[in-house]
mmCIF file of C-alpha atoms and ligand atoms in Angstrom:
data_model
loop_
_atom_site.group_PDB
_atom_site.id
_atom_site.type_symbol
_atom_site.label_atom_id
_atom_site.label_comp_id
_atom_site.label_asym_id
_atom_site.label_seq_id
_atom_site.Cartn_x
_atom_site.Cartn_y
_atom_site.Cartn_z
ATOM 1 C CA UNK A 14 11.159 29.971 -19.656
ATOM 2 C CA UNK A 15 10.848 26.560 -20.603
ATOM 3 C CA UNK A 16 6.906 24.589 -19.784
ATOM 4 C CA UNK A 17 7.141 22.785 -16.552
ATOM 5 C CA UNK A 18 7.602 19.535 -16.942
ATOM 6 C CA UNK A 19 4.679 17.104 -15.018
ATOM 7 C CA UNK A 20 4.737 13.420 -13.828
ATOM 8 C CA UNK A 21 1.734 11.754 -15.398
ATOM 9 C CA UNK A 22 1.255 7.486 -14.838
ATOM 10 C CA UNK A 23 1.048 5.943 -17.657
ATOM 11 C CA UNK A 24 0.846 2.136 -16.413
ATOM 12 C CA UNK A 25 -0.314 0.556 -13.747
ATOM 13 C CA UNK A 26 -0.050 -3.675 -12.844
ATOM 14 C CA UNK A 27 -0.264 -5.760 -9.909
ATOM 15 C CA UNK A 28 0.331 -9.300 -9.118
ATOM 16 C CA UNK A 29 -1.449 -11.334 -6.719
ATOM 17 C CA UNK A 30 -0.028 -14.748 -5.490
ATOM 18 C CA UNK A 31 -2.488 -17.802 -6.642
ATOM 19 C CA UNK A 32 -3.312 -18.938 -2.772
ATOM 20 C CA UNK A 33 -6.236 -17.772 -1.087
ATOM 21 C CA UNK A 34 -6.723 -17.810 2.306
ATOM 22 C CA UNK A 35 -10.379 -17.636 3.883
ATOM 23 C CA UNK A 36 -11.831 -16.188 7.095
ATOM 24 C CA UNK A 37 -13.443 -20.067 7.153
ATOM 25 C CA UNK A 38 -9.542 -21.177 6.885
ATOM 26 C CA UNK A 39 -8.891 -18.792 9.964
ATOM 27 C CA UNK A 40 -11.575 -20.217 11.557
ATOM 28 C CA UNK A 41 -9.399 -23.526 11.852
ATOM 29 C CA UNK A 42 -6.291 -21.566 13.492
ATOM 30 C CA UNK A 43 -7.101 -19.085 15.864
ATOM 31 C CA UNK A 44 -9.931 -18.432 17.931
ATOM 32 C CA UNK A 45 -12.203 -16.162 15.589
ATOM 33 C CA UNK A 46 -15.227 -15.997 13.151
ATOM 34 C CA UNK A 47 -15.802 -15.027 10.007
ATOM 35 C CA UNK A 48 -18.951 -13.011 11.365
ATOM 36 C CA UNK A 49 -16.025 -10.627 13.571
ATOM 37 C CA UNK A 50 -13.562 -10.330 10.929
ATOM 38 C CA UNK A 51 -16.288 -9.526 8.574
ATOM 39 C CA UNK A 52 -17.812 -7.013 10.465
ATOM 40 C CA UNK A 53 -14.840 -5.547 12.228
ATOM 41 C CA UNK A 54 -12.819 -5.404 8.707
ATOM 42 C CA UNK A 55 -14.748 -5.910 5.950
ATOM 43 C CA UNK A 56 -12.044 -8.587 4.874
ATOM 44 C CA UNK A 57 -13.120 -12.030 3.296
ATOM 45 C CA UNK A 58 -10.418 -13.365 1.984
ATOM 46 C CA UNK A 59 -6.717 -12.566 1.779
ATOM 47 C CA UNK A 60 -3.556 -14.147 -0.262
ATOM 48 C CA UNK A 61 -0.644 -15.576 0.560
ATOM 49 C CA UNK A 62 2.463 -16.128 -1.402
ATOM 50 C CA UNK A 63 4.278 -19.401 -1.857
ATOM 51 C CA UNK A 64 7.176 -20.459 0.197
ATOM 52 C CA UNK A 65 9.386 -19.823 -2.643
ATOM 53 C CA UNK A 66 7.721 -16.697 -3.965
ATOM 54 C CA UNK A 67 9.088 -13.161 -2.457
ATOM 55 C CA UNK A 68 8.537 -10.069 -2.028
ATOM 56 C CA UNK A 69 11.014 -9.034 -5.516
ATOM 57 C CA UNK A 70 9.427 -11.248 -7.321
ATOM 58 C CA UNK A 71 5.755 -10.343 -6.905
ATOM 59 C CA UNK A 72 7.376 -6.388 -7.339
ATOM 60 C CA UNK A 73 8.585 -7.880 -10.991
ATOM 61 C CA UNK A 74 5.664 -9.481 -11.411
ATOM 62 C CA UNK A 75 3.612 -5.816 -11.094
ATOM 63 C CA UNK A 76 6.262 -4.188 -12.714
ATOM 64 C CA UNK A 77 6.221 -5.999 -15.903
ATOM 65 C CA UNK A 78 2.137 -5.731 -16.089
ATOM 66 C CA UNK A 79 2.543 -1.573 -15.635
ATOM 67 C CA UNK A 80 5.656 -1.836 -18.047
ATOM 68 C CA UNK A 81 3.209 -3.034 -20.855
ATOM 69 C CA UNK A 82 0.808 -1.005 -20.561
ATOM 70 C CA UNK A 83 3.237 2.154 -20.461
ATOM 71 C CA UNK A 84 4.533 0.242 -23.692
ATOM 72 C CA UNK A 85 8.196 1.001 -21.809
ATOM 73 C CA UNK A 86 10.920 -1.685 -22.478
ATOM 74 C CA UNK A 87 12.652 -2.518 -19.147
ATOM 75 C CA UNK A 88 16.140 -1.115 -20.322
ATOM 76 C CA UNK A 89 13.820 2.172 -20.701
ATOM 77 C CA UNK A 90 13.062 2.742 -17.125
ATOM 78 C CA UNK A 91 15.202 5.218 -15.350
ATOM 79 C CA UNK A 92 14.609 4.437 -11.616
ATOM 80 C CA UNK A 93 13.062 1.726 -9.578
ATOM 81 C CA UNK A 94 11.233 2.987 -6.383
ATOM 82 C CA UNK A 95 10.300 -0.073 -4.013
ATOM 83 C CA UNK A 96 7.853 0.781 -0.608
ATOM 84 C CA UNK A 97 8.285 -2.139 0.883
ATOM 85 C CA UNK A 98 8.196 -3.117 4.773
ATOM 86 C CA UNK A 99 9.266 -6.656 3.747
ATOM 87 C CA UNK A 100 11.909 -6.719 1.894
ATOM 88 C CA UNK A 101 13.721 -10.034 0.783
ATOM 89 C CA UNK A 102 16.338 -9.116 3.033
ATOM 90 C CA UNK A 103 17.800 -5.711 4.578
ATOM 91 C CA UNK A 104 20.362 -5.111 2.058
ATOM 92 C CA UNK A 105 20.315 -5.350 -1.049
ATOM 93 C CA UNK A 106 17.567 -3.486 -1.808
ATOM 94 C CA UNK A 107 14.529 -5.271 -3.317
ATOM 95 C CA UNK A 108 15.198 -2.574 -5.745
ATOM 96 C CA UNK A 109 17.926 -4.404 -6.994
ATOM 97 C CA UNK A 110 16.526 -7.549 -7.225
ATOM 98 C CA UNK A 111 13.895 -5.977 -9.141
ATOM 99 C CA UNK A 112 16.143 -4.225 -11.093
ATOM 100 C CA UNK A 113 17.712 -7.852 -11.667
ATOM 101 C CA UNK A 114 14.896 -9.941 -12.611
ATOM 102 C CA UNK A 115 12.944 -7.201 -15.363
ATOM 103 C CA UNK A 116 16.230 -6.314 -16.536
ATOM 104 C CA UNK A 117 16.651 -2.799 -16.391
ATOM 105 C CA UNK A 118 20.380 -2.383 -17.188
ATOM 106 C CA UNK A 119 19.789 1.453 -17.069
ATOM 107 C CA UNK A 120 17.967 1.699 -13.805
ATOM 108 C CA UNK A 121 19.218 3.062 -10.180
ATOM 109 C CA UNK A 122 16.758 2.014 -7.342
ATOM 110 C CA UNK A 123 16.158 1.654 -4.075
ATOM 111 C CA UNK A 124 13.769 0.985 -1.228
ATOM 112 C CA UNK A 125 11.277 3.187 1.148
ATOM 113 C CA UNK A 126 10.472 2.110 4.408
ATOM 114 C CA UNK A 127 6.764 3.578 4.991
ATOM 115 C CA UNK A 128 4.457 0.918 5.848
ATOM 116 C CA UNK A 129 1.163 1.250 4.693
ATOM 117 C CA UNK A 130 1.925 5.190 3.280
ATOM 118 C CA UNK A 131 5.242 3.806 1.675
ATOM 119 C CA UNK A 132 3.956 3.951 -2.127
ATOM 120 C CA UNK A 133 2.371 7.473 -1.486
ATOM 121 C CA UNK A 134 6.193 8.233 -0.300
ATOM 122 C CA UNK A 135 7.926 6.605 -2.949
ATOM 123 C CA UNK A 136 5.434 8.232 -5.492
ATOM 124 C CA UNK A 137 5.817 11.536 -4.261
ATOM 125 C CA UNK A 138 9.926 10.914 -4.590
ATOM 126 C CA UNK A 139 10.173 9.837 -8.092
ATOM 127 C CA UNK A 140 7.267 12.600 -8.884
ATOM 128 C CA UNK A 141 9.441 14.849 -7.579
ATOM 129 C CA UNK A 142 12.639 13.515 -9.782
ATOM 130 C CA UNK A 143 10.564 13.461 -13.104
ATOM 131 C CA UNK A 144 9.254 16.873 -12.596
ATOM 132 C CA UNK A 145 13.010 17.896 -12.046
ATOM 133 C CA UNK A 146 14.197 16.626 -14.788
ATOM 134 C CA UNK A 147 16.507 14.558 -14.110
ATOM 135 C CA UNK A 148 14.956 11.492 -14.918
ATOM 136 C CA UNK A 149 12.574 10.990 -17.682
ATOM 137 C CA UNK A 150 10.307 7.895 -15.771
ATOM 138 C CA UNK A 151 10.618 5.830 -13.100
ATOM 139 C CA UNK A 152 9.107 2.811 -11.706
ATOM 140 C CA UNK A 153 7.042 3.173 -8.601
ATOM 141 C CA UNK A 154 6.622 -0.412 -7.071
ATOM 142 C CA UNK A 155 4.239 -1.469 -3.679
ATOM 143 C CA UNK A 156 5.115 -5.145 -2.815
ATOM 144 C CA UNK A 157 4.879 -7.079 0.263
ATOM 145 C CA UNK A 158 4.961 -10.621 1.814
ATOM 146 C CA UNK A 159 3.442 -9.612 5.086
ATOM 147 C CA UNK A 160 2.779 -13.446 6.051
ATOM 148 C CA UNK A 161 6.239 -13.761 6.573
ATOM 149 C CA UNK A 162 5.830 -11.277 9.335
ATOM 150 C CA UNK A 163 2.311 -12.135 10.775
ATOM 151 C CA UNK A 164 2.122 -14.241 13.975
ATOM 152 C CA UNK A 165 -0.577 -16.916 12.924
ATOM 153 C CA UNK A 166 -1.290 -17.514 16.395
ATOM 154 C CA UNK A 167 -2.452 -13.660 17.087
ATOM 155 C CA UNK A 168 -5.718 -13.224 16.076
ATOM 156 C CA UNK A 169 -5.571 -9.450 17.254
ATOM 157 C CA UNK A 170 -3.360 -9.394 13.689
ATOM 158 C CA UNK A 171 -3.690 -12.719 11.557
ATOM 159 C CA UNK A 172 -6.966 -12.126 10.262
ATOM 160 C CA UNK A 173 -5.830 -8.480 9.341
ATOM 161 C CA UNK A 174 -2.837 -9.229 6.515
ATOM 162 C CA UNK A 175 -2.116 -10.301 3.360
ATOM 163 C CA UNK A 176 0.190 -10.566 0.019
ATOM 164 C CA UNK A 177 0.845 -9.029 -3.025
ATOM 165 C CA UNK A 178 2.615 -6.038 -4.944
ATOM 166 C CA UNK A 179 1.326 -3.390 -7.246
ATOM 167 C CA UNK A 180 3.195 -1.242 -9.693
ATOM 168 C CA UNK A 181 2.978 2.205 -11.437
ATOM 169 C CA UNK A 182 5.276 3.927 -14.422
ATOM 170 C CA UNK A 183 5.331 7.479 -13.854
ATOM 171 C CA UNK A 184 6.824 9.170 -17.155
ATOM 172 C CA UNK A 185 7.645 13.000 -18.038
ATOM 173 C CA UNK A 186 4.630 15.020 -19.396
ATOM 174 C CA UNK A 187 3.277 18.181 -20.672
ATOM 175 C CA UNK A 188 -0.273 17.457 -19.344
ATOM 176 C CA UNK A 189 -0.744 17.678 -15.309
ATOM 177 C CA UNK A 190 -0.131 14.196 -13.518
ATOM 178 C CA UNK A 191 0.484 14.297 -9.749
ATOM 179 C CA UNK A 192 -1.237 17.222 -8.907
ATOM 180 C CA UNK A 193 -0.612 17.494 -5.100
ATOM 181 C CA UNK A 194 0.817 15.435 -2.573
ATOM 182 C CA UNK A 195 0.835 15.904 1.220
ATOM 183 C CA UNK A 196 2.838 13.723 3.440
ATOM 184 C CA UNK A 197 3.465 13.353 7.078
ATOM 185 C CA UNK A 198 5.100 11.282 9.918
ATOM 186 C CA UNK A 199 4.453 10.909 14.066
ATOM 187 C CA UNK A 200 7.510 9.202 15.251
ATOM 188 C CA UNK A 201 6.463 9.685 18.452
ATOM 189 C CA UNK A 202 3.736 7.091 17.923
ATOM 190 C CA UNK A 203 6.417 4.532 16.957
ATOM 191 C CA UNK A 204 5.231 2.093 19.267
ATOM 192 C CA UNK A 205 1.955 1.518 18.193
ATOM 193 C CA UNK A 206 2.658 -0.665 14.947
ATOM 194 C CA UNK A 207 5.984 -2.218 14.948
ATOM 195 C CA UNK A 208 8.281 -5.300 13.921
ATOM 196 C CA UNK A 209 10.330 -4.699 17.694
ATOM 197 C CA UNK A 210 13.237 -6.975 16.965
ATOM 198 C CA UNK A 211 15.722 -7.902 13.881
ATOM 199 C CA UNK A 212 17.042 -4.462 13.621
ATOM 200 C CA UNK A 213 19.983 -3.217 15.486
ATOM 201 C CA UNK A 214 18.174 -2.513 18.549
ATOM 202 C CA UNK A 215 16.999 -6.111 19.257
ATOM 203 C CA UNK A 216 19.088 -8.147 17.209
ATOM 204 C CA UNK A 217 18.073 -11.280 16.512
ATOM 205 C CA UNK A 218 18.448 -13.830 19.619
ATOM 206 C CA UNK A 219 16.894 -16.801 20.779
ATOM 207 C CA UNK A 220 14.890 -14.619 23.329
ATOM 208 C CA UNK A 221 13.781 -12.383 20.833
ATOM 209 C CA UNK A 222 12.198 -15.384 18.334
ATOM 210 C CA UNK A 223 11.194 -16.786 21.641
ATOM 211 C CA UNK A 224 9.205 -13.805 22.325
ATOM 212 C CA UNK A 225 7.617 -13.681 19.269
ATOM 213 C CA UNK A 226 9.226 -10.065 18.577
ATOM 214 C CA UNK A 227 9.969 -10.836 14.641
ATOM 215 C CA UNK A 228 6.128 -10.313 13.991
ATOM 216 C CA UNK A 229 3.867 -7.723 13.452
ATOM 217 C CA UNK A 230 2.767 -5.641 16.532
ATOM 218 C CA UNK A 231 -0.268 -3.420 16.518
ATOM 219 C CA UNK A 232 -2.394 -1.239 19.095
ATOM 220 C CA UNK A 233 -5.537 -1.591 16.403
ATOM 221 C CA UNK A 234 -7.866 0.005 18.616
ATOM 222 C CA UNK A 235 -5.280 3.534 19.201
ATOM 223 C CA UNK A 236 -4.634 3.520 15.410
ATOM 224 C CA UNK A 237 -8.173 3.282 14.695
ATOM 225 C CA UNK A 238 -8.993 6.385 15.756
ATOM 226 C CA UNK A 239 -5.979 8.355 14.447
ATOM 227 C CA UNK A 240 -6.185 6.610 11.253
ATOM 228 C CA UNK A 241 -9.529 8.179 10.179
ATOM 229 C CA UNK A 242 -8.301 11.807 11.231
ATOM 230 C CA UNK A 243 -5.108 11.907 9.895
ATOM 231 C CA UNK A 244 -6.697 10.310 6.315
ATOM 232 C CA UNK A 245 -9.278 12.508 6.625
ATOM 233 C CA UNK A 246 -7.166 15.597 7.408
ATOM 234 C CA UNK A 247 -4.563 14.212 4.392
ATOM 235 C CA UNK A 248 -7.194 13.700 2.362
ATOM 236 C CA UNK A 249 -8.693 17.428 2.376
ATOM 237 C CA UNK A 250 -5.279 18.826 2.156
ATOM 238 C CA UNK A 251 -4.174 17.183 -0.500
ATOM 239 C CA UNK A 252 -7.053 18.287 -2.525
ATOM 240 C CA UNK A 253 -7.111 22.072 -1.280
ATOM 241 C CA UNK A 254 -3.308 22.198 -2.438
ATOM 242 C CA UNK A 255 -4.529 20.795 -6.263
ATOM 243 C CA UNK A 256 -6.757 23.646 -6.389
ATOM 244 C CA UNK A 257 -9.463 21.039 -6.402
ATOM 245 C CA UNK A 258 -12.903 20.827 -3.743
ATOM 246 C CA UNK A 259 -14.203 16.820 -2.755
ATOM 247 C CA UNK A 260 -16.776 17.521 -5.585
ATOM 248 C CA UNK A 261 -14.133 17.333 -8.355
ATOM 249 C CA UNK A 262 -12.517 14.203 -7.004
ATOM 250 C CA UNK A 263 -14.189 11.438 -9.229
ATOM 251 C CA UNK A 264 -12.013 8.337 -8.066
ATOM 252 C CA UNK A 265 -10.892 8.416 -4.186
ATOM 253 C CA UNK A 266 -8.239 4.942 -3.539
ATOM 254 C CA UNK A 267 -7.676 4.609 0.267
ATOM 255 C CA UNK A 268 -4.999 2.377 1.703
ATOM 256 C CA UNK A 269 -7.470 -0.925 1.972
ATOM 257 C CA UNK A 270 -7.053 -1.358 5.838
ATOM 258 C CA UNK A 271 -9.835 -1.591 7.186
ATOM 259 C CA UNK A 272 -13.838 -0.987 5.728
ATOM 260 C CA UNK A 273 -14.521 1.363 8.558
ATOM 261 C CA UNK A 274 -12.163 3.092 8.688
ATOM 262 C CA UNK A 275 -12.489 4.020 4.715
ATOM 263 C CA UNK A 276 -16.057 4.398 5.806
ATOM 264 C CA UNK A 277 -15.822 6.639 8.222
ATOM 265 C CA UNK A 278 -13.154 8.667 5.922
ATOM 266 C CA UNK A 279 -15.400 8.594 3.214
ATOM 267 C CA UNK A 280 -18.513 9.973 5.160
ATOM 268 C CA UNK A 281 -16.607 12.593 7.219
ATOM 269 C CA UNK A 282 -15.145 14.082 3.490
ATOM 270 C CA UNK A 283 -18.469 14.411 2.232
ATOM 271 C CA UNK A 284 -22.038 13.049 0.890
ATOM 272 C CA UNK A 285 -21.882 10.677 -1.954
ATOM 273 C CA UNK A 286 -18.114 10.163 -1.477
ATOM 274 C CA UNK A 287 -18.427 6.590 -0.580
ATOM 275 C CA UNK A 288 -19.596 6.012 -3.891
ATOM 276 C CA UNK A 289 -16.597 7.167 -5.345
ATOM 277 C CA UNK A 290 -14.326 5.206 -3.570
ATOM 278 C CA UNK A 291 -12.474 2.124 -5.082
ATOM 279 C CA UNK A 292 -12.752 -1.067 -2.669
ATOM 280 C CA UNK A 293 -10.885 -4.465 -2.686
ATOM 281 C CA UNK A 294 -9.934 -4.729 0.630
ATOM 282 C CA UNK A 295 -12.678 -7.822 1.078
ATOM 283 C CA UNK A 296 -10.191 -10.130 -1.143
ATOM 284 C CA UNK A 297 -7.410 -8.664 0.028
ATOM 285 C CA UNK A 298 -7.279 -7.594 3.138
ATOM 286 C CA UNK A 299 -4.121 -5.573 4.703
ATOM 287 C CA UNK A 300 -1.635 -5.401 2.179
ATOM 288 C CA UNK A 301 0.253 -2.200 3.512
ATOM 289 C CA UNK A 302 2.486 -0.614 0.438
ATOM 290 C CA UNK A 303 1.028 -2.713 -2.047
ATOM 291 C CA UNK A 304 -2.527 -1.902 -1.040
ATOM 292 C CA UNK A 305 -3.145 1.209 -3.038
ATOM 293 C CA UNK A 306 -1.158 0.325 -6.335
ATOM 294 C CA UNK A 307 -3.653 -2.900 -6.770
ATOM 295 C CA UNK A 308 -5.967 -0.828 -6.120
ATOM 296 C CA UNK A 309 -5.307 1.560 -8.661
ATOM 297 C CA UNK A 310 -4.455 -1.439 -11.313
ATOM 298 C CA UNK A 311 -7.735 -2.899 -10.913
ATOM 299 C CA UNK A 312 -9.330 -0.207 -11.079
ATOM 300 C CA UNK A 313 -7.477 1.313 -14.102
ATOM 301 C CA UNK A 314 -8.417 -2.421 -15.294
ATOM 302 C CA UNK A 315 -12.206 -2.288 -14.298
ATOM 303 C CA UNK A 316 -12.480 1.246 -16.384
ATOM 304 C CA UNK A 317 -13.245 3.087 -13.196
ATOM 305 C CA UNK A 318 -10.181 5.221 -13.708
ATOM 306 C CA UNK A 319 -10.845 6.899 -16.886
ATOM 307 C CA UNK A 320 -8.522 9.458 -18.796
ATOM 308 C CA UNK A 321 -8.911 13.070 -17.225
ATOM 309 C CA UNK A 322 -10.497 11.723 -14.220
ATOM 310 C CA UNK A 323 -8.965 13.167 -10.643
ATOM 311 C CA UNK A 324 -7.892 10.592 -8.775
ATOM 312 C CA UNK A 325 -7.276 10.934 -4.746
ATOM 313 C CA UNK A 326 -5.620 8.710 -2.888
ATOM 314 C CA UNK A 327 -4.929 8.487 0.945
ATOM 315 C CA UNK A 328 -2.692 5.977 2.917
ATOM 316 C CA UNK A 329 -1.908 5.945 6.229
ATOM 317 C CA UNK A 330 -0.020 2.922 8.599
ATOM 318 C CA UNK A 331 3.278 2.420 10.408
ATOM 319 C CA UNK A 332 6.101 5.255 11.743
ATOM 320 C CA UNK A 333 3.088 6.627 12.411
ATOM 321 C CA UNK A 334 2.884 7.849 8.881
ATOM 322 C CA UNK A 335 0.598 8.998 5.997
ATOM 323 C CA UNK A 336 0.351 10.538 2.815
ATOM 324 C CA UNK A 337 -2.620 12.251 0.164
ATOM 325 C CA UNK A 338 -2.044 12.760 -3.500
ATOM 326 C CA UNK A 339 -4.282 13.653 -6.307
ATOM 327 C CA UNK A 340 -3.256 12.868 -10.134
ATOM 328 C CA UNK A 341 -5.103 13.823 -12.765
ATOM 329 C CA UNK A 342 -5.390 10.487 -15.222
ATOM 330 C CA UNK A 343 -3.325 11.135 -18.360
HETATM 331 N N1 ACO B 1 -11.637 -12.499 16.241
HETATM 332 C C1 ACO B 1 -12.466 -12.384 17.294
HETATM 333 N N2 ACO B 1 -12.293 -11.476 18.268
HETATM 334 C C2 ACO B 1 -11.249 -10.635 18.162
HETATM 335 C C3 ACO B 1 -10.342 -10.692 17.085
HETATM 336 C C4 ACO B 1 -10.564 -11.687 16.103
HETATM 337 N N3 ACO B 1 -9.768 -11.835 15.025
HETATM 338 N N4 ACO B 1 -9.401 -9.738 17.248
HETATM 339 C C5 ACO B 1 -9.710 -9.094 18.383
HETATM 340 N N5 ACO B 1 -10.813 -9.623 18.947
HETATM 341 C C6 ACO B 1 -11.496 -9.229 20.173
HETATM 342 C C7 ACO B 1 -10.600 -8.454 21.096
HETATM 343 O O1 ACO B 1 -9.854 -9.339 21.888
HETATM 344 C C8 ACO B 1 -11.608 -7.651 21.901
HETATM 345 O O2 ACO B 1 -12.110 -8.443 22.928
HETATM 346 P P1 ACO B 1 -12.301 -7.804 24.407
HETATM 347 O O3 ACO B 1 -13.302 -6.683 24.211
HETATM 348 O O4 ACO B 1 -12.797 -8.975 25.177
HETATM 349 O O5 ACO B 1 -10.930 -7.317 24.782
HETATM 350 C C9 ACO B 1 -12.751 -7.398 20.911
HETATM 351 O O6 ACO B 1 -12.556 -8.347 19.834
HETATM 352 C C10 ACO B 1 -12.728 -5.997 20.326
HETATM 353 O O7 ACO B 1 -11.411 -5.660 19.961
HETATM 354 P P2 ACO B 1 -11.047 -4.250 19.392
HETATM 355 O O8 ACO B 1 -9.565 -4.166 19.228
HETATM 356 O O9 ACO B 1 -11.730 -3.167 20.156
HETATM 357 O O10 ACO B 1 -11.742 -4.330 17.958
HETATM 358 P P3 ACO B 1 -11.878 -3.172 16.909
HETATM 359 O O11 ACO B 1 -13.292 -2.988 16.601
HETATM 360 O O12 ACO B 1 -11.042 -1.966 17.257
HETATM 361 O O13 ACO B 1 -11.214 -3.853 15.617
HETATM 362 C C11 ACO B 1 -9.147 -3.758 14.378
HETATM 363 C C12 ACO B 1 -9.856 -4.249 15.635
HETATM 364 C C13 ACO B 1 -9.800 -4.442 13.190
HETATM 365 C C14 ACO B 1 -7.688 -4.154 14.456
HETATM 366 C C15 ACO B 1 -9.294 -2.231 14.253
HETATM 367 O O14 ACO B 1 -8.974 -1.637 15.467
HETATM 368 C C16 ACO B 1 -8.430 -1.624 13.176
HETATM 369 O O15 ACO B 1 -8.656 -1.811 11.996
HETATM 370 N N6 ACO B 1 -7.448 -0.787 13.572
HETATM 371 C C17 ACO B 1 -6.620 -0.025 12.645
HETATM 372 C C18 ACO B 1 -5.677 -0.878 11.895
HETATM 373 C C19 ACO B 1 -4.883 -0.010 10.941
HETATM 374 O O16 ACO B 1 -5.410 0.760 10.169
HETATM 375 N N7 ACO B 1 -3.558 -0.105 10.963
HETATM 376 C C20 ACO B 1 -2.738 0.771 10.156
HETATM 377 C C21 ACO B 1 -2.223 0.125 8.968
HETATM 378 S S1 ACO B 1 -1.310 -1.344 9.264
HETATM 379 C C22 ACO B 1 0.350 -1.051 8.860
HETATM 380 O O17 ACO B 1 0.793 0.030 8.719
HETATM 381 C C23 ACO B 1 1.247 -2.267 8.719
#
């Protein structure tokens, strides 16, 4: 019987766009402070992309930084995975334009609707493809303009969001890589974070734009709550199933939503975990799939994520949906 054959990363990147946005700027359009957001979020600052700068081309932008450091030519790379809840438009995929732009003659791709959990999703499906066999790497891409979706006149969810796009090249290897990954979905929780209209249930009308139904909708104080049990309860499983206990974990990257809700996480998984736990959600804020691949760039960049080390990572957002996977750092 032939070795199995794991999924290891071997590059990570992200992009950020150059504006930054300030809870002082948000000050100046809606009615909150930076004292709230602060202590409600944890969030300080957040960016926003350009008018002419999309959600592909913050994904290329990634993808070429993770492409370097996996020392992978573009026409190397297999497939393009892209989570993405704002795509440059519903077909093609922002896989394609991806695909486009880096020049990946060889590559198939497409995108993952997940929200927040979709690069946990998208990891876990081109994990799943390298271990196979079938494809040797793949490109795992987080990228999102979520301003282009955010009502700036809600403060319930303007002083939440943000840009940017993070990327990860996941390559065939004899050494463990992904060593677990647990995901779930609540459909029946649809409702509480949504874009209602633009799809073929509400199609785009005057009403519709009128009623402000193109934005992002969110119960924040229902998700709260489910949010830290469902990470929490991701979290542990996706550890028991690597064989692993919370002591062994020596990097944990949440999905940057919110500080107390990592918090809260964090504490409820054990003592000293907090400590382990890689933060940028205070000059970020929100960015939903992109959140955990700049996470994991910067700190892959920083030298917190060290070869060997056991990485966990837990996501949780929109559908309702989640995900927790552990790789062990090549
Ligand atoms: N500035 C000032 N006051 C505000 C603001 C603001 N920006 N936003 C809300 N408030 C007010 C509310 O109106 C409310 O006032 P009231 O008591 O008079 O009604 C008060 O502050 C408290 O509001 P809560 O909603 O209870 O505040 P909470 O402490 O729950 O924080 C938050 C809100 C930050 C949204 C939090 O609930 C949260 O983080 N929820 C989870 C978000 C999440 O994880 N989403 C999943 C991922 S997103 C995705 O998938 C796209």
């Amino acid at each position: 019987m032939s070795a199995p054959i794991h999924a290891a990363i071997v590059g990570t990147g992200h992009y950020a766009p150059a504006r930054v946005l300030t809870n002082a700027d948000l000050e100046k359009m809606v009615d909150t402070t930076d004292e709230w957001i602060r202590t409600r979020t944890g969030i300080r600052e957040r960016r926003i992309a350009a008018d002419n700068e999309f959600t592909s081309d913050m994904g290329t932008a990634a993808s070429r930084m993770a492409l370097e450091q996996a020392r992978l030519a573009p026409e190397d790379v297999e497939a393009i995975y892209v989570a993405t809840c704002t795509p440059d438009m519903f077909f093609p995929s922002t896989a394609c334009l991806i695909q486009a732009t880096l020049g990946a003659k060889r590559a198939y791709g497409f995108d993952i609707s997940s929200a927040c959990a979709g690069f946990l999703m998208a990891l876990d499906a081109a994990g799943a493809a390298v271990e196979s066999g079938r494809i040797r790497n793949a490109l795992v891409i987080g990228s999102e303009k979520l301003s282009a979706v955010t009502d700036w006149t809600s403060r319930n969810t303007c002083v939440l969001f943000g840009d940017g796009a993070g990327a990860a090249v996941l390559k065939a290897s004899d050494r463990p890589g992904i060593r677990s990954s647990l995901l779930g979905v609540d459909g029946n929780l649809a409702e509480f974070l949504s874009i209602p209209a633009g799809g073929c249930r509400q199609p785009t009308s005057e009403e519709t734009v009128r009623q402000r139904l193109h934005y992002m909708h969110m119960a924040g104080r229902e998700t709260f709550k489910i949010a830290v049990n469902t990470m929490l309860g991701a979290a542990q499983e996706a550890i028991a199933r690597a064989g692993l206990t919370v002591a062994d974990v020596d990097v944990m990257v949440p999905h940057q939503a919110n500080l107390r809700i990592v918090e809260a996480v964090a504490k409820r998984l054990g003592e000293g975990v907090m400590e382990r736990v890689f933060l940028n959600l205070d000059r970020y804020g929100n960015t939903s799939a992109a959140s955990i691949p700049i996470a994991l760039s910067e700190a892959v960049a920083a030298g917190k994520i060290r070869s060997g080390n056991k990485v966990l990572m837990v996501a949780f957002g929109g559908g309702l949906s989640w995900g927790g996977t552990v790789v062990e750092w090549l």
